[in-house]
Tab-separated table of C-alpha atoms in Angstrom:
chain	number	residue	atom	x	y	z
A	156	MET	CA	0.000	0.000	0.000
A	157	MET	CA	2.808	2.362	0.914
A	158	ARG	CA	4.595	1.490	-2.337
A	159	ILE	CA	1.475	2.347	-4.349
A	160	SER	CA	1.168	5.672	-2.501
A	161	LEU	CA	4.801	6.513	-3.221
A	162	ILE	CA	4.343	5.713	-6.915
A	163	PHE	CA	1.205	7.853	-7.034
A	164	LEU	CA	2.993	10.732	-5.255
A	165	THR	CA	5.909	10.458	-7.690
A	166	HIS	CA	3.542	10.730	-10.648
A	167	VAL	CA	1.847	13.753	-9.109
A	168	VAL	CA	5.201	15.488	-8.593
A	169	MET	CA	6.296	14.679	-12.156
A	170	VAL	CA	3.060	15.994	-13.635
A	171	GLY	CA	3.328	19.126	-11.482
A	172	CYS	CA	6.871	19.694	-12.668
A	173	CYS	CA	5.739	19.310	-16.274
A	174	PHE	CA	3.026	21.916	-15.794
A	175	CYS	CA	5.471	24.261	-14.117
A	176	GLY	CA	7.833	23.793	-17.019
A	177	ILE	CA	5.079	24.590	-19.492
A	178	ALA	CA	4.024	27.666	-17.514
A	179	SER	CA	7.543	29.079	-17.603
A	180	ALA	CA	8.296	28.012	-21.177
A	181	GLN	CA	7.758	31.573	-22.447
A	182	ASN	CA	8.461	34.829	-20.671
A	183	VAL	CA	8.313	38.539	-21.538
A	184	THR	CA	10.561	41.133	-19.891
A	185	LEU	CA	10.492	44.906	-20.258
A	186	ILE	CA	13.811	46.611	-21.013
A	187	ASN	CA	14.846	50.091	-19.807
A	188	GLN	CA	12.819	49.668	-16.594
A	189	GLY	CA	9.628	49.578	-18.635
A	190	GLN	CA	9.855	53.256	-19.547
A	191	TYR	CA	7.354	54.027	-22.258
A	192	ARG	CA	5.200	56.584	-24.025
A	193	PRO	CA	1.734	55.564	-25.222
A	194	GLY	CA	1.706	54.915	-28.956
A	195	GLU	CA	5.510	54.665	-29.185
A	196	TYR	CA	7.709	51.602	-29.284
A	197	LEU	CA	9.499	50.255	-26.257
A	198	PRO	CA	11.900	47.295	-26.268
A	199	ILE	CA	10.855	43.964	-24.797
A	200	LYS	CA	12.697	40.688	-24.429
A	201	ILE	CA	10.878	37.474	-25.312
A	202	GLU	CA	12.304	34.199	-24.054
A	203	SER	CA	11.222	30.755	-25.157
A	204	GLN	CA	12.434	27.446	-23.756
A	205	ASN	CA	11.205	25.390	-26.687
A	206	GLU	CA	10.222	25.534	-30.324
A	207	GLY	CA	6.774	26.815	-31.223
A	208	LEU	CA	4.451	29.796	-31.380
A	209	VAL	CA	4.764	32.559	-28.787
A	210	ARG	CA	1.523	34.568	-28.752
A	211	ILE	CA	1.390	37.873	-26.826
A	212	ARG	CA	-1.841	39.802	-26.344
A	213	ALA	CA	-2.976	42.719	-24.136
A	214	ASP	CA	-5.765	45.274	-24.221
A	215	ASP	CA	-4.973	48.499	-26.121
A	216	SER	CA	-1.650	47.026	-27.219
A	217	LEU	CA	0.092	45.628	-30.237
A	218	GLY	CA	-0.204	41.851	-30.431
A	219	ILE	CA	2.869	39.791	-31.272
A	220	ASP	CA	3.140	36.343	-32.836
A	221	TRP	CA	6.607	34.809	-33.014
A	222	ILE	CA	7.523	31.261	-33.923
A	223	ALA	CA	10.523	30.437	-31.760
A	224	PRO	CA	13.014	28.185	-33.582
A	225	GLY	CA	13.997	26.547	-30.286
A	226	LYS	CA	15.379	27.610	-26.923
A	227	THR	CA	16.278	31.223	-27.598
A	228	SER	CA	15.402	34.835	-26.867
A	229	ILE	CA	14.876	37.963	-28.935
A	230	THR	CA	14.561	41.699	-28.336
A	231	THR	CA	11.870	43.401	-30.359
A	232	ALA	CA	9.688	46.504	-30.428
A	233	TRP	CA	6.310	46.478	-28.705
A	234	MET	CA	3.715	49.189	-28.323
A	235	THR	CA	0.836	49.955	-25.993
A	236	TRP	CA	-1.605	52.834	-26.345
A	237	ARG	CA	-2.447	52.743	-22.643
A	238	GLU	CA	-2.270	56.257	-21.161
A	239	THR	CA	-1.876	55.312	-17.495
A	240	PRO	CA	1.507	54.027	-16.234
A	241	GLY	CA	1.521	51.122	-13.819
A	242	ASP	CA	0.826	47.413	-14.029
A	243	ILE	CA	-0.452	46.005	-17.289
A	244	THR	CA	-1.611	42.413	-17.734
A	245	ILE	CA	-0.537	40.581	-20.850
A	246	GLU	CA	-1.261	37.044	-21.987
A	247	VAL	CA	1.601	34.904	-23.222
A	248	ASN	CA	0.144	31.817	-24.914
A	249	GLY	CA	-2.985	32.295	-22.834
A	250	LYS	CA	-1.138	32.605	-19.493
A	251	LYS	CA	-1.342	35.928	-17.695
A	252	GLN	CA	1.753	37.906	-16.818
A	253	THR	CA	2.048	41.356	-15.213
A	254	LEU	CA	4.406	44.052	-16.496
A	255	THR	CA	5.025	47.437	-14.899
A	256	LEU	CA	5.146	50.512	-17.128
A	257	GLN	CA	6.961	53.699	-16.124
A	258	PRO	CA	6.651	57.139	-17.792
A	259	LEU	CA	9.521	57.776	-20.190
A	260	THR	CA	11.482	60.809	-18.997
A	261	ASP	CA	14.325	60.692	-21.535
A	262	SER	CA	14.097	62.799	-24.673
A	263	GLU	CA	14.834	59.817	-26.915
A	264	SER	CA	12.292	57.097	-27.581
A	265	TYR	CA	13.123	53.554	-28.584
A	266	ARG	CA	13.977	53.683	-32.279
A	267	THR	CA	11.256	55.586	-34.150
A	268	PRO	CA	9.173	58.024	-32.061
A	269	ASN	CA	5.600	58.865	-32.931
A	270	PRO	CA	5.642	62.581	-33.856
A	271	PHE	CA	1.865	62.745	-33.792
A	272	ALA	CA	1.484	61.831	-30.136
A	273	TYR	CA	1.031	64.767	-27.801
A	274	THR	CA	1.611	65.554	-24.127
A	275	ASN	CA	-1.177	65.583	-21.591
A	276	SER	CA	-0.765	68.899	-19.746
A	277	GLU	CA	-2.218	67.474	-16.525
A	278	SER	CA	-0.144	64.322	-16.106
A	279	GLY	CA	2.819	65.133	-18.333
A	280	VAL	CA	2.444	61.725	-19.972
A	281	LYS	CA	2.636	61.787	-23.730
A	282	ARG	CA	-0.711	60.660	-25.103
A	283	PRO	CA	-0.996	58.180	-27.965
A	284	GLY	CA	-1.302	59.145	-31.579
A	285	PHE	CA	-5.027	58.712	-32.068
A	286	SER	CA	-5.742	61.065	-34.936
A	287	GLN	CA	-8.742	61.935	-37.057
A	288	ASN	CA	-6.535	64.271	-39.108
A	289	ALA	CA	-4.400	61.347	-40.247
A	290	TYR	CA	-7.408	60.046	-42.199
A	291	GLN	CA	-8.066	63.290	-44.043
A	292	PRO	CA	-6.507	62.158	-47.377
A	293	ALA	CA	-8.787	59.092	-47.440
A	294	TYR	CA	-12.030	61.061	-47.166
A	295	ALA	CA	-12.224	61.636	-50.939
A	296	TRP	CA	-10.642	58.324	-51.874
A	297	PRO	CA	-13.354	56.036	-53.307
A	298	GLY	CA	-11.557	52.796	-52.464
A	299	GLY	CA	-12.567	49.782	-54.540
A	300	ARG	CA	-10.167	48.168	-56.961
A	301	SER	CA	-6.764	49.745	-57.232
A	302	ALA	CA	-5.534	51.431	-60.407
A	303	GLU	CA	-3.231	48.451	-61.006
A	304	SER	CA	-6.110	45.976	-60.765
A	305	ARG	CA	-8.222	48.046	-63.148
A	306	ARG	CA	-5.322	48.188	-65.595
A	307	TRP	CA	-4.908	44.411	-65.510
A	308	ILE	CA	-8.642	43.937	-66.056
A	309	VAL	CA	-8.416	46.036	-69.225
A	310	ILE	CA	-5.375	44.057	-70.408
A	311	ALA	CA	-7.100	40.739	-69.663
A	312	SER	CA	-10.241	41.851	-71.534
A	313	ILE	CA	-8.195	42.741	-74.605
A	314	LEU	CA	-6.409	39.367	-74.483
A	315	VAL	CA	-9.731	37.517	-74.233
A	316	VAL	CA	-11.074	39.365	-77.264
A	317	LEU	CA	-7.924	38.575	-79.275
A	318	ILE	CA	-7.988	34.890	-78.294
A	319	LEU	CA	-11.665	34.521	-79.208
A	320	ALA	CA	-11.073	36.327	-82.501
A	321	ALA	CA	-8.211	33.936	-83.285
A	322	ILE	CA	-10.431	30.926	-82.506
A	323	GLN	CA	-13.203	32.263	-84.733
A	324	LEU	CA	-10.809	32.866	-87.623
A	325	SER	CA	-9.352	29.366	-87.228
A	326	LEU	CA	-12.750	27.673	-87.173
A	327	TRP	CA	-14.782	30.059	-89.285
A	328	ARG	CA	-16.071	27.238	-91.521
A	329	SER	CA	-16.797	24.808	-88.727
A	330	ARG	CA	-20.326	24.300	-87.437
A	331	TYR	CA	-18.854	23.872	-83.953
A	332	THR	CA	-17.503	27.410	-83.862
A	333	PRO	CA	-20.275	28.851	-81.595
A	334	TRP	CA	-19.837	26.032	-79.089
A	335	VAL	CA	-16.053	26.343	-79.070
A	336	MET	CA	-16.351	30.108	-78.621
A	337	LEU	CA	-18.779	29.639	-75.730
A	338	VAL	CA	-16.595	27.080	-73.953
A	339	ALA	CA	-13.391	29.040	-74.558
A	340	GLY	CA	-14.967	32.285	-73.365
A	341	GLY	CA	-16.243	30.636	-70.179
A	342	ALA	CA	-12.895	28.979	-69.474
A	343	LEU	CA	-10.980	32.215	-69.998
A	344	THR	CA	-13.384	34.129	-67.758
A	345	LEU	CA	-13.050	31.587	-64.931
A	346	ALA	CA	-9.263	31.572	-65.295
A	347	ILE	CA	-9.090	35.360	-65.052
A	348	ILE	CA	-11.405	35.828	-62.081
A	349	SER	CA	-9.604	33.072	-60.152
A	350	MET	CA	-6.246	34.832	-60.425
A	351	PRO	CA	-5.138	36.442	-57.116
A	352	ARG	CA	-4.407	39.654	-58.983
A	353	PHE	CA	-8.135	40.180	-59.531
A	354	ASN	CA	-9.284	38.941	-56.118
A	355	GLN	CA	-7.666	41.376	-53.740
A	356	PRO	CA	-10.409	42.472	-51.323
A	357	VAL	CA	-8.248	45.184	-49.750
A	358	ALA	CA	-7.780	48.472	-51.593
A	359	ARG	CA	-4.625	50.500	-50.901
A	360	ALA	CA	-3.816	54.157	-51.337
A	361	ILE	CA	-0.500	55.832	-50.572
A	362	LEU	CA	0.554	59.403	-49.880
A	363	ILE	CA	4.278	60.196	-49.993
A	364	VAL	CA	5.878	63.025	-48.016
A	365	PRO	CA	9.641	63.592	-48.543
A	366	SER	CA	11.416	63.419	-45.198
A	367	SER	CA	14.846	64.486	-46.481
A	368	ALA	CA	16.042	67.270	-48.745
A	369	ASP	CA	17.271	64.902	-51.472
A	370	ALA	CA	14.022	62.849	-51.338
A	371	ARG	CA	15.950	59.610	-50.749
A	372	TYR	CA	13.811	58.988	-47.695
A	373	ASN	CA	10.089	59.498	-47.392
A	374	ASP	CA	7.236	59.183	-44.976
A	375	VAL	CA	4.742	56.887	-46.687
A	376	TRP	CA	1.155	57.011	-45.442
A	377	VAL	CA	-0.753	53.875	-46.428
A	378	TYR	CA	-4.557	53.700	-46.298
A	379	LEU	CA	-6.279	50.316	-46.338
A	380	ARG	CA	-9.976	49.700	-46.952
A	381	SER	CA	-12.185	46.729	-47.752
A	382	ASP	CA	-15.785	46.224	-48.895
A	383	ALA	CA	-16.091	43.025	-46.849
A	384	PRO	CA	-14.796	41.784	-43.489
A	385	THR	CA	-11.220	40.658	-44.018
A	386	THR	CA	-7.658	40.964	-42.781
A	387	ALA	CA	-5.034	43.206	-44.332
A	388	ASN	CA	-1.282	42.655	-44.167
A	389	GLU	CA	1.344	45.366	-44.247
A	390	SER	CA	5.134	45.078	-44.039
A	391	TRP	CA	6.363	45.949	-40.555
A	392	SER	CA	9.515	47.228	-38.908
A	393	SER	CA	10.171	49.497	-35.943
A	394	ASP	CA	9.736	52.398	-38.413
A	395	THR	CA	6.095	51.386	-38.986
A	396	LEU	CA	3.411	53.159	-36.970
A	397	LEU	CA	-0.293	52.385	-36.836
A	398	ILE	CA	-2.369	55.570	-36.380
A	399	PRO	CA	-5.908	54.667	-35.220
A	400	ARG	CA	-8.762	57.180	-35.037
A	401	SER	CA	-9.702	56.349	-31.433
A	402	PRO	CA	-9.376	53.611	-28.797
A	403	ALA	CA	-12.528	51.940	-30.163
A	404	HIS	CA	-11.085	52.012	-33.681
A	405	LEU	CA	-7.840	50.508	-32.382
A	406	ALA	CA	-9.754	47.672	-30.705
A	407	SER	CA	-11.627	46.912	-33.935
A	408	LEU	CA	-8.364	46.728	-35.903
A	409	SER	CA	-6.862	44.124	-33.507
A	410	PRO	CA	-3.281	44.836	-34.670
A	411	VAL	CA	-0.890	41.882	-34.567
A	412	VAL	CA	2.724	41.716	-35.737
A	413	HIS	CA	3.912	38.358	-37.075
A	414	LEU	CA	7.667	38.419	-36.506
A	415	ASN	CA	10.235	36.526	-38.504
A	416	ALA	CA	12.599	34.161	-36.684
A	417	ASP	CA	15.169	36.795	-35.642
A	418	ALA	CA	12.522	39.515	-35.064
A	419	SER	CA	14.280	41.889	-37.482
A	420	ALA	CA	11.057	42.481	-39.433
A	421	GLY	CA	7.607	41.061	-39.858
A	422	THR	CA	4.067	41.547	-41.099
A	423	LEU	CA	1.437	43.767	-39.497
A	424	GLU	CA	-2.009	42.140	-39.635
A	425	LEU	CA	-5.109	44.310	-39.265
A	426	THR	CA	-8.775	43.345	-39.101
A	427	LEU	CA	-10.909	45.497	-41.403
A	428	ALA	CA	-14.657	45.923	-41.090
A	429	PRO	CA	-16.610	46.749	-44.288
A	430	ARG	CA	-15.739	50.243	-45.548
A	431	ALA	CA	-13.544	50.870	-42.505
A	432	THR	CA	-10.169	52.497	-43.153
A	433	ALA	CA	-6.842	51.860	-41.451
A	434	CYS	CA	-3.864	54.222	-41.590
A	435	VAL	CA	-0.278	52.938	-41.390
A	436	LEU	CA	2.726	55.257	-41.470
A	437	HIS	CA	6.128	54.036	-42.678
A	438	ARG	CA	8.688	56.575	-41.464
A	439	HIS	CA	11.877	57.581	-43.289
A	440	THR	CA	11.804	54.716	-45.763
A	441	GLY	CA	13.966	54.571	-48.857
A	442	ASN	CA	12.610	51.425	-50.520
A	443	MET	CA	9.603	52.595	-52.508
A	444	ASP	CA	9.264	49.221	-54.252
A	445	LEU	CA	7.410	47.961	-51.177
A	446	PHE	CA	4.456	50.268	-51.780
A	447	ALA	CA	1.775	49.855	-54.425
A	448	GLY	CA	-1.671	51.396	-54.645
A	449	ASP	CA	-3.539	54.496	-55.722
A	450	ARG	CA	-1.458	57.649	-55.341
A	451	ILE	CA	-3.248	60.437	-53.517
A	452	GLU	CA	-2.182	64.011	-52.808
A	453	SER	CA	-3.253	66.324	-50.007
A	454	PRO	CA	-1.292	69.562	-49.432
A	455	SER	CA	-3.675	70.540	-46.627
A	456	PHE	CA	-2.964	67.244	-44.851
A	457	ILE	CA	0.796	67.864	-45.064
A	458	ARG	CA	0.356	71.345	-43.612
A	459	THR	CA	-1.842	69.983	-40.814
A	460	MET	CA	0.370	67.036	-39.854
A	461	TYR	CA	3.816	68.487	-40.515
A	462	GLY	CA	3.268	72.207	-39.871
A	463	GLN	CA	5.922	74.606	-41.101
A	464	ARG	CA	8.454	71.852	-41.712
A	465	LYS	CA	6.990	71.163	-45.146
């Protein structure tokens, strides 16, 4: 009887140790004593004891998904729009963890600051960059298919007409010509509409503001909109800033960054409601090949957002 009890106790201890190991398999640590400004990046350290997905979520904060290649750690940029310093509860793979945020007193932020955040005169804490003005260029933008998609539709239509004309000329004496034309036309139509190029639910518009005298670097404002509920993906780095309209708008966007293995870059995933618009700012970028979409201009927006600098 005693032997059975010892065996049972051993199993209980082993199972408990396993659960403890799982609970501590991933951990998040704030760097720089957790000093932060709402809406600006602060560095965090993510540790993983095993291979697999590390999923970080918190209210009013940027979500992070990172697939750890094994036992390793990374330092990456994280952002919270929370205005009140103090304890914040995050979930790491569904397990709650408490971090303590302190007001940032230094003049320098971590990597790219958010120039459109502003200081609360009462608390001295810099408030997050919720901005209605940031969406001004998109007010007159109709959305829908991008100029590139419309151009490819015209090209595809011309190709279909030429192919059908060639078939008709080849079979002009055949009694099967109408049937061949009908089948060929249907097949070509299905092939075209199934191509990803013509099935992009998210429309994109970009506004470019030179951020250097020689125009080698630019601020690129990207506006995303969809006619149906969907997710939109945007390239991400620590120079990428999401500018929501309000806290409620931020919550609806559910922003999540999917990091690559070494956390040097990633993809920003946003949830778009029908006809809702998201604004993403890429600061001081020199690679314009990353950006495609309708070009929009708004001198009044530049004056509003950049003041006398432009």
